[in-house]
Coordinates of C-alpha atoms and ligand atoms in Angstrom, one line a residue:
M622 CA 0.0 0.0 -0.8
S623 CA 1.4 3.3 -0.5
F624 CA 2.0 5.4 2.3
Q625 CA -0.8 8.3 2.1
T626 CA -3.2 4.9 1.9
D627 CA -1.5 3.0 5.3
T628 CA -2.1 6.2 7.3
I629 CA -6.1 6.3 7.3
H630 CA -5.8 2.3 7.0
A631 CA -2.7 0.6 9.3
G632 CA -3.4 -1.2 12.2
V633 CA -7.3 -1.3 10.9
P634 CA -7.7 -4.4 11.0
S635 CA -9.6 -5.6 7.0
S636 CA -11.9 -7.5 9.2
G637 CA -13.1 -4.8 11.3
H638 CA -13.8 -4.1 15.2
A639 CA -16.4 -5.2 17.4
Y640 CA -19.5 -4.7 16.1
G641 CA -18.4 -3.5 12.9
A642 CA -16.6 -0.3 14.6
V643 CA -15.0 1.2 11.1
M644 CA -13.0 2.7 14.0
T645 CA -10.5 2.0 15.9
P646 CA -12.5 2.0 19.9
I647 CA -10.7 3.4 22.4
F648 CA -10.5 0.5 25.2
Q649 CA -10.6 3.2 28.5
T650 CA -9.9 0.1 30.7
S651 CA -7.2 -0.4 33.1
T652 CA -7.5 -4.0 33.5
F653 CA -8.7 -7.6 31.6
V654 CA -11.4 -10.4 33.1
F655 CA -9.4 -13.8 32.0
E656 CA -11.5 -16.9 30.5
D657 CA -9.8 -18.4 33.3
I658 CA -6.9 -19.7 34.6
G659 CA -4.1 -18.1 33.1
K660 CA -6.0 -17.9 29.8
T661 CA -7.3 -14.8 29.0
K662 CA -8.3 -13.3 25.7
G663 CA -4.5 -11.6 24.6
Y664 CA -4.6 -8.4 26.9
D665 CA -4.3 -8.7 31.3
Y666 CA -3.7 -5.6 32.1
T667 CA -3.4 -1.6 30.1
R668 CA 0.7 -1.4 31.2
S669 CA 1.3 -4.2 29.6
G670 CA -0.8 -3.9 26.5
N671 CA -4.2 -2.5 25.4
P672 CA -6.4 -2.7 22.1
T673 CA -6.7 0.7 21.3
R674 CA -2.3 1.5 22.1
A675 CA -1.4 -1.7 20.1
A676 CA -3.4 0.1 17.0
L677 CA -0.7 2.6 17.2
E678 CA 1.4 0.2 17.3
E679 CA 0.8 -1.3 14.5
C680 CA 0.6 2.0 12.7
L681 CA 2.7 3.6 13.4
R682 CA 5.7 0.4 12.6
V683 CA 4.0 0.1 8.8
L684 CA 4.6 4.2 8.6
E685 CA 8.7 3.9 9.3
G686 CA 9.3 0.5 7.9
G687 CA 10.0 -1.6 11.1
S688 CA 9.9 -4.4 12.8
S689 CA 8.4 -3.2 15.9
A690 CA 6.6 -0.5 17.4
V691 CA 5.5 0.9 21.5
A692 CA 3.4 4.3 21.5
V693 CA 4.3 6.1 25.4
T694 CA 3.7 8.9 27.5
T695 CA 5.9 11.5 26.0
G696 CA 8.6 11.6 23.1
M697 CA 10.3 12.5 26.4
A698 CA 9.3 9.3 27.8
A699 CA 10.7 7.6 24.4
I700 CA 13.9 8.6 24.7
A701 CA 14.1 8.0 28.2
T702 CA 13.4 4.4 27.4
V703 CA 15.5 3.7 25.5
L704 CA 18.2 5.6 27.1
H705 CA 18.0 2.6 28.7
L706 CA 19.3 0.0 27.2
F707 CA 22.4 1.4 28.0
K708 CA 24.6 0.8 31.0
A709 CA 26.6 3.2 33.1
G710 CA 29.7 3.3 31.5
D711 CA 28.6 3.1 28.2
E712 CA 29.3 6.3 25.9
I713 CA 26.8 7.4 23.5
I714 CA 28.1 9.7 20.6
C715 CA 24.9 12.4 20.1
T716 CA 24.5 15.4 17.6
D717 CA 25.5 19.4 19.0
D718 CA 22.7 21.2 18.4
C719 CA 20.1 18.5 18.8
Y720 CA 16.4 19.0 21.4
G721 CA 17.8 21.0 24.7
G722 CA 15.1 18.2 26.2
T723 CA 17.5 15.3 25.1
A724 CA 20.3 17.2 25.9
R725 CA 19.6 18.2 29.8
L726 CA 18.9 13.7 30.3
F727 CA 21.7 12.9 28.8
K728 CA 23.0 15.5 31.4
T729 CA 21.0 14.1 34.2
L730 CA 21.9 10.5 33.2
E731 CA 25.9 11.0 33.0
A732 CA 26.1 13.1 36.0
Q733 CA 23.8 10.3 38.3
F734 CA 24.2 6.9 36.8
G735 CA 27.4 6.9 34.4
L736 CA 26.5 6.9 30.8
A737 CA 28.9 8.9 29.3
V738 CA 27.7 11.4 26.7
R739 CA 30.2 12.4 24.2
F740 CA 28.2 16.0 22.3
V741 CA 29.6 16.0 18.2
N742 CA 28.6 18.5 15.0
L743 CA 28.2 15.5 12.7
Q744 CA 27.6 17.7 9.4
Q745 CA 30.4 16.1 8.8
P746 CA 30.1 12.5 9.3
E747 CA 33.3 11.4 9.4
T748 CA 33.7 13.0 12.8
L749 CA 32.2 10.3 13.9
S750 CA 35.5 7.9 13.4
A751 CA 37.2 10.6 15.8
A752 CA 35.1 10.6 19.0
L753 CA 34.4 6.7 18.8
T754 CA 35.9 5.3 21.5
P755 CA 36.0 1.6 22.7
H756 CA 33.4 2.1 25.1
T757 CA 31.1 3.8 22.3
K758 CA 27.9 1.8 21.5
A759 CA 25.5 4.1 20.3
V760 CA 25.0 7.0 17.8
W761 CA 22.0 9.7 18.6
I762 CA 20.9 11.6 15.4
E763 CA 19.0 15.0 14.8
T764 CA 17.4 16.1 12.0
P765 CA 16.9 18.7 10.8
S766 CA 18.0 19.9 13.8
N767 CA 15.6 22.6 15.9
P768 CA 15.6 25.2 15.6
L769 CA 18.5 25.9 12.5
L770 CA 17.3 23.2 10.5
N771 CA 20.9 22.2 9.2
L772 CA 21.0 18.4 7.8
I773 CA 23.0 15.1 9.3
D774 CA 23.0 13.1 6.0
I775 CA 21.1 9.9 7.6
E776 CA 22.3 7.1 5.6
A777 CA 26.2 8.3 5.8
V778 CA 26.8 8.6 9.4
C779 CA 25.3 5.3 9.9
T780 CA 27.1 3.1 8.0
L781 CA 30.0 4.4 10.0
A782 CA 28.0 3.1 13.1
A783 CA 27.3 -0.1 11.9
S784 CA 31.0 -0.6 10.6
H785 CA 31.1 0.6 14.4
G786 CA 29.2 -2.1 15.5
L787 CA 26.8 1.0 16.5
I788 CA 23.2 0.9 17.6
S789 CA 21.8 4.4 15.8
I790 CA 19.1 5.5 17.4
V791 CA 17.5 8.8 14.7
D792 CA 14.8 11.5 16.2
N793 CA 12.4 11.4 14.0
T794 CA 10.5 13.9 14.8
F795 CA 10.7 17.2 12.8
L796 CA 9.9 15.9 9.2
S797 CA 7.5 12.4 10.4
P798 CA 7.9 9.2 8.2
Y799 CA 6.1 10.9 5.1
N800 CA 9.2 13.6 4.4
Q801 CA 11.9 11.0 6.0
R802 CA 11.9 7.0 6.5
P803 CA 15.6 6.4 8.9
F804 CA 15.0 2.3 8.7
E805 CA 15.5 2.8 4.4
L806 CA 19.6 5.0 4.9
G807 CA 20.4 2.5 7.7
A808 CA 18.0 3.5 11.4
D809 CA 18.4 0.3 14.3
I810 CA 15.6 2.6 16.1
I811 CA 13.6 5.7 16.0
V812 CA 11.8 7.9 18.4
H813 CA 9.1 10.6 18.4
S814 CA 7.5 12.9 19.5
T815 CA 4.2 12.8 18.4
T816 CA 2.5 15.5 20.1
K817 CA 4.0 17.4 17.2
Y818 CA 2.9 16.0 13.4
L819 CA 1.9 12.8 14.1
N820 CA -1.0 14.2 15.8
G821 CA -1.2 17.4 14.8
H822 CA -3.7 18.6 15.8
S823 CA -1.7 19.6 19.7
D824 CA -4.4 18.4 22.0
V825 CA -1.9 15.4 23.3
V826 CA 1.4 14.6 24.2
G827 CA 2.9 12.0 22.9
G828 CA 6.3 9.4 21.5
A829 CA 7.1 6.5 20.2
I830 CA 9.8 3.9 19.3
V831 CA 9.7 2.2 16.0
S832 CA 12.6 -0.5 15.9
N833 CA 14.2 -1.8 13.1
R834 CA 15.9 -5.2 14.5
A835 CA 14.4 -8.2 16.1
D836 CA 17.2 -8.6 18.8
L837 CA 16.2 -4.6 20.3
D838 CA 12.3 -5.6 19.8
E839 CA 11.7 -7.8 22.7
R840 CA 13.7 -5.5 25.0
L841 CA 12.1 -2.4 24.1
K842 CA 8.5 -3.8 25.3
F843 CA 10.2 -5.1 27.7
L844 CA 11.6 -1.6 28.8
T845 CA 8.0 0.4 28.1
N846 CA 6.6 -2.3 30.3
S847 CA 8.6 -2.8 32.8
L848 CA 9.1 1.3 33.2
G849 CA 5.5 2.3 32.9
T850 CA 5.9 4.1 29.6
C851 CA 3.0 3.4 27.6
A852 CA 0.7 6.1 26.2
Q853 CA -3.1 6.1 27.6
P854 CA -5.6 4.4 25.3
F855 CA -7.6 8.0 24.1
D856 CA -4.3 9.4 23.9
C857 CA -3.1 6.7 22.1
W858 CA -7.5 7.0 20.2
L859 CA -5.9 10.1 19.0
V860 CA -2.8 9.8 17.5
L861 CA -4.6 7.1 15.9
R862 CA -7.1 10.4 14.7
G863 CA -4.5 12.7 13.5
I864 CA -2.1 10.1 11.5
K865 CA -5.2 9.5 9.0
T866 CA -4.4 13.6 7.3
L867 CA -0.8 13.3 7.8
A868 CA -0.1 12.6 4.7
V869 CA -3.0 16.3 3.5
R870 CA -1.1 18.3 6.2
M871 CA 2.7 17.6 6.0
R872 CA 1.7 18.6 1.9
E873 CA -0.3 21.9 3.1
H874 CA 3.2 22.4 5.8
E875 CA 5.3 22.9 2.9
K876 CA 3.5 24.2 0.8
N877 CA 3.1 26.8 2.5
A878 CA 6.3 26.8 4.7
Q879 CA 8.5 26.9 1.6
A880 CA 6.6 30.4 1.0
V881 CA 6.9 31.6 4.2
A882 CA 10.9 30.8 3.7
E883 CA 10.6 32.8 0.5
F884 CA 8.7 35.4 0.9
L885 CA 11.1 35.9 4.7
A886 CA 14.1 35.7 1.5
S887 CA 13.2 38.7 -0.4
H888 CA 12.2 40.8 3.4
P889 CA 14.7 43.4 4.1
L890 CA 14.2 43.2 8.0
V891 CA 15.4 39.0 7.7
K892 CA 19.5 38.8 7.9
K893 CA 19.2 34.6 7.2
V894 CA 16.3 32.2 6.6
F895 CA 17.0 28.4 7.5
Y896 CA 15.0 27.0 5.6
P897 CA 16.4 23.3 2.9
G898 CA 13.9 24.3 0.9
L899 CA 15.3 27.0 0.1
A900 CA 18.9 27.0 -3.3
S901 CA 20.5 28.8 -0.6
H902 CA 20.3 26.1 2.1
P903 CA 23.7 24.9 2.6
Q904 CA 22.2 21.1 2.3
H905 CA 19.7 21.6 -0.3
D906 CA 20.9 18.9 -2.3
L907 CA 21.0 16.6 1.1
A908 CA 17.6 17.3 1.0
K909 CA 17.0 16.7 -1.7
R910 CA 18.3 13.1 -1.6
Q911 CA 17.5 12.3 1.9
Q912 CA 14.2 13.4 1.8
R913 CA 10.7 13.4 0.5
G914 CA 9.6 16.8 1.2
F915 CA 11.0 20.3 3.9
G916 CA 8.2 19.4 6.3
G917 CA 7.1 22.6 7.5
M918 CA 8.9 25.0 10.3
V919 CA 11.2 27.8 9.0
S920 CA 13.3 30.1 11.0
F921 CA 14.8 33.3 10.7
E922 CA 16.9 35.9 11.7
L923 CA 15.3 39.3 12.7
S924 CA 17.7 42.4 11.7
G925 CA 17.1 44.6 15.3
D926 CA 17.3 44.3 18.9
A927 CA 15.6 43.0 21.8
E928 CA 13.1 45.8 21.7
D929 CA 12.5 44.6 17.9
I930 CA 12.2 40.5 18.2
N931 CA 9.2 41.7 20.7
T932 CA 7.6 43.6 18.5
F933 CA 7.2 41.7 15.7
L934 CA 6.4 38.4 18.5
R935 CA 3.8 40.8 19.9
S936 CA 2.4 41.3 16.1
T937 CA 1.0 38.5 14.7
R938 CA -2.0 37.5 15.4
L939 CA -2.3 34.1 12.9
F940 CA 1.3 33.1 14.7
A941 CA 0.6 32.8 18.1
L942 CA 3.5 33.2 20.6
A943 CA 4.2 29.3 21.5
E944 CA 6.4 26.4 22.3
S945 CA 6.0 23.5 20.6
L946 CA 5.3 22.9 16.8
G947 CA 3.8 20.8 14.0
G948 CA 0.2 21.1 15.1
V949 CA -2.7 22.7 12.3
E950 CA -2.3 25.9 13.6
S951 CA 1.1 28.3 13.0
L952 CA 3.3 29.5 15.5
A953 CA 6.2 31.5 16.2
E954 CA 8.8 31.5 19.0
H955 CA 11.9 32.4 20.4
P956 CA 14.4 29.7 20.5
A957 CA 17.3 32.1 23.0
S958 CA 14.4 32.6 25.7
M959 CA 12.0 30.2 25.4
S960 CA 13.0 26.5 23.5
H961 CA 16.5 27.0 24.1
A962 CA 16.9 28.3 27.9
S963 CA 17.9 25.4 29.3
M964 CA 21.3 25.3 27.1
D965 CA 23.4 28.1 28.0
A966 CA 24.1 31.5 26.2
A967 CA 28.4 29.8 24.9
H968 CA 26.5 27.0 24.3
R969 CA 23.4 28.6 22.3
L970 CA 25.9 31.2 19.8
S971 CA 28.7 27.5 18.8
V972 CA 25.7 26.8 17.6
G973 CA 24.5 29.4 16.0
I974 CA 21.1 30.1 17.9
T975 CA 22.2 34.4 18.5
D976 CA 18.7 35.8 19.6
Q977 CA 18.3 37.4 17.1
V978 CA 16.1 34.0 15.5
I979 CA 12.9 33.1 15.5
R980 CA 11.0 29.8 15.0
L981 CA 7.9 29.8 12.6
S982 CA 6.1 26.1 13.2
V983 CA 4.3 27.3 9.4
G984 CA 0.3 26.0 9.8
I985 CA -2.1 25.2 7.1
E986 CA -4.5 28.6 7.2
D987 CA -4.2 30.3 3.7
G988 CA -1.3 31.1 2.9
G989 CA -2.3 34.4 1.5
D990 CA -3.5 35.3 5.9
L991 CA -0.4 34.2 7.3
L992 CA 1.5 36.2 4.5
A993 CA 0.0 38.8 5.3
D994 CA 0.1 38.5 9.0
L995 CA 4.0 38.7 9.5
E996 CA 4.2 41.3 6.7
S997 CA 1.8 43.1 8.5
A998 CA 4.7 42.4 12.0
F999 CA 7.0 43.3 10.1
E1000 CA 4.8 47.0 9.6
Q1001 CA 4.7 47.8 13.5
V1002 CA 8.6 46.6 13.4
D1003 CA 9.6 49.3 10.8
A1004 CA 7.0 51.9 13.0
R1005 CA 9.4 51.4 15.9
K1006 CA 12.8 51.9 14.2
R1007 CA 10.9 54.9 12.9
T1008 CA 9.8 56.4 15.7
E1009 CA 13.1 55.6 18.3
H1010 CA 15.2 57.3 15.1
K1011 CA 13.4 60.4 15.3
A1012 CA 12.9 59.8 19.4
R1013 CA 17.0 59.6 19.1
R1014 CA 17.7 62.9 17.0
P1015 CA 16.9 65.8 19.2
V1016 CA 19.1 64.2 22.1
A1017 CA 21.9 63.9 19.2
A1018 CA 21.8 67.6 18.1
S1019 CA 22.0 68.6 21.6
T1020 CA 24.6 67.0 22.1
L1021 CA 26.4 68.6 19.5
Ligands
PLP1213 C1 9.2 18.1 21.1 C2 10.4 16.7 20.9 C3 10.6 15.7 21.6 C4 10.0 15.6 23.9 O1 8.5 15.7 23.3 P1 8.1 15.2 24.1 O2 6.7 15.1 23.9 O3 7.2 17.8 24.3 O4 8.3 15.0 25.6 C5 11.8 15.5 21.4 N1 12.5 15.9 20.1 C6 12.3 16.5 18.7 C7 13.0 16.8 17.5 C8 11.2 17.5 20.0 O5 10.7 18.2 18.7

């Protein structure tokens, strides 16, 4: 089946559900009746398994093309569960501009449990070899990165990792399996924050782990059950429903994001635009090669001071000032003070996240309305700059 057909049918039994229900029912129950001692109808307790969750897991497994999947409570729960595959003394190489929460968890586990992490710029895949030690067990990739949309060549990194016997883990949240299929490029494990594009409606937090290695499938299921990180039935139902429109949504996100990126690139108040769909993006060719599309996230540097940034973010009507991404509605945020505030300023600047960077999650509203909203916010910034300029002049004159 094509991907788009799978988004609608994967996980739904072809025979339909009880009573002929077309959609997966919500099995909102903690426990299941045994038919006899030692005999169940397939489920005994919801932490260990639940039919609504199983439907979502099958859907995610099919969409990523893996051998198994588990649905968990949040993206961070997915990451925490995967990290339990490792033990004290093991070392993980992680891309240096990964999600802030991922870096924070790595640092915590390193300080408290002795799981070592090395943050490395993996844009040049060869740097992986230089960072290897006899204790290295895995490589952690996130591409495109947040918020600067830098890419990592997944196939090159996974090939190198495999030659050293490492487990390759890819956080595929930013593009979703519609736009990027890491297993086809050699990855072993994919993690998701389903909070973002997979659910797509900003009404649930969720996560997922998909494996493509038979030797890891059972361990990941065991860990999810042991740690209790599994997702709740109602949340699973919402994500399942969201996924049915994933392909349609992703095409609209991308169409609008491309238009927004081109608009920004031509705007005099914009210093720099970060979007892999622009020919000017330094890794545009890699994006075309390893992604099916360029996604819905666009970042840019506004030329101006802190007050100009505030003016811009206060002035948009459709782009709401909020963290998170991947929902049908457009959002804008300021990484330095919001999503990346937990990263210290020196680390932020070293990877290029200046105080002027604004990140947009471009929604699926009418594209013309989105451009008009941005234009009117720029006009407010421009108006402020002009009144500032006027207000300053008499002071300058009096000091002469
Ligand atoms: C949001 C996000 C996470 C964390 O997911 P939660 O659902 O918020 O726990 C992890 N990785 C990436 C790339 C994200 O954007």
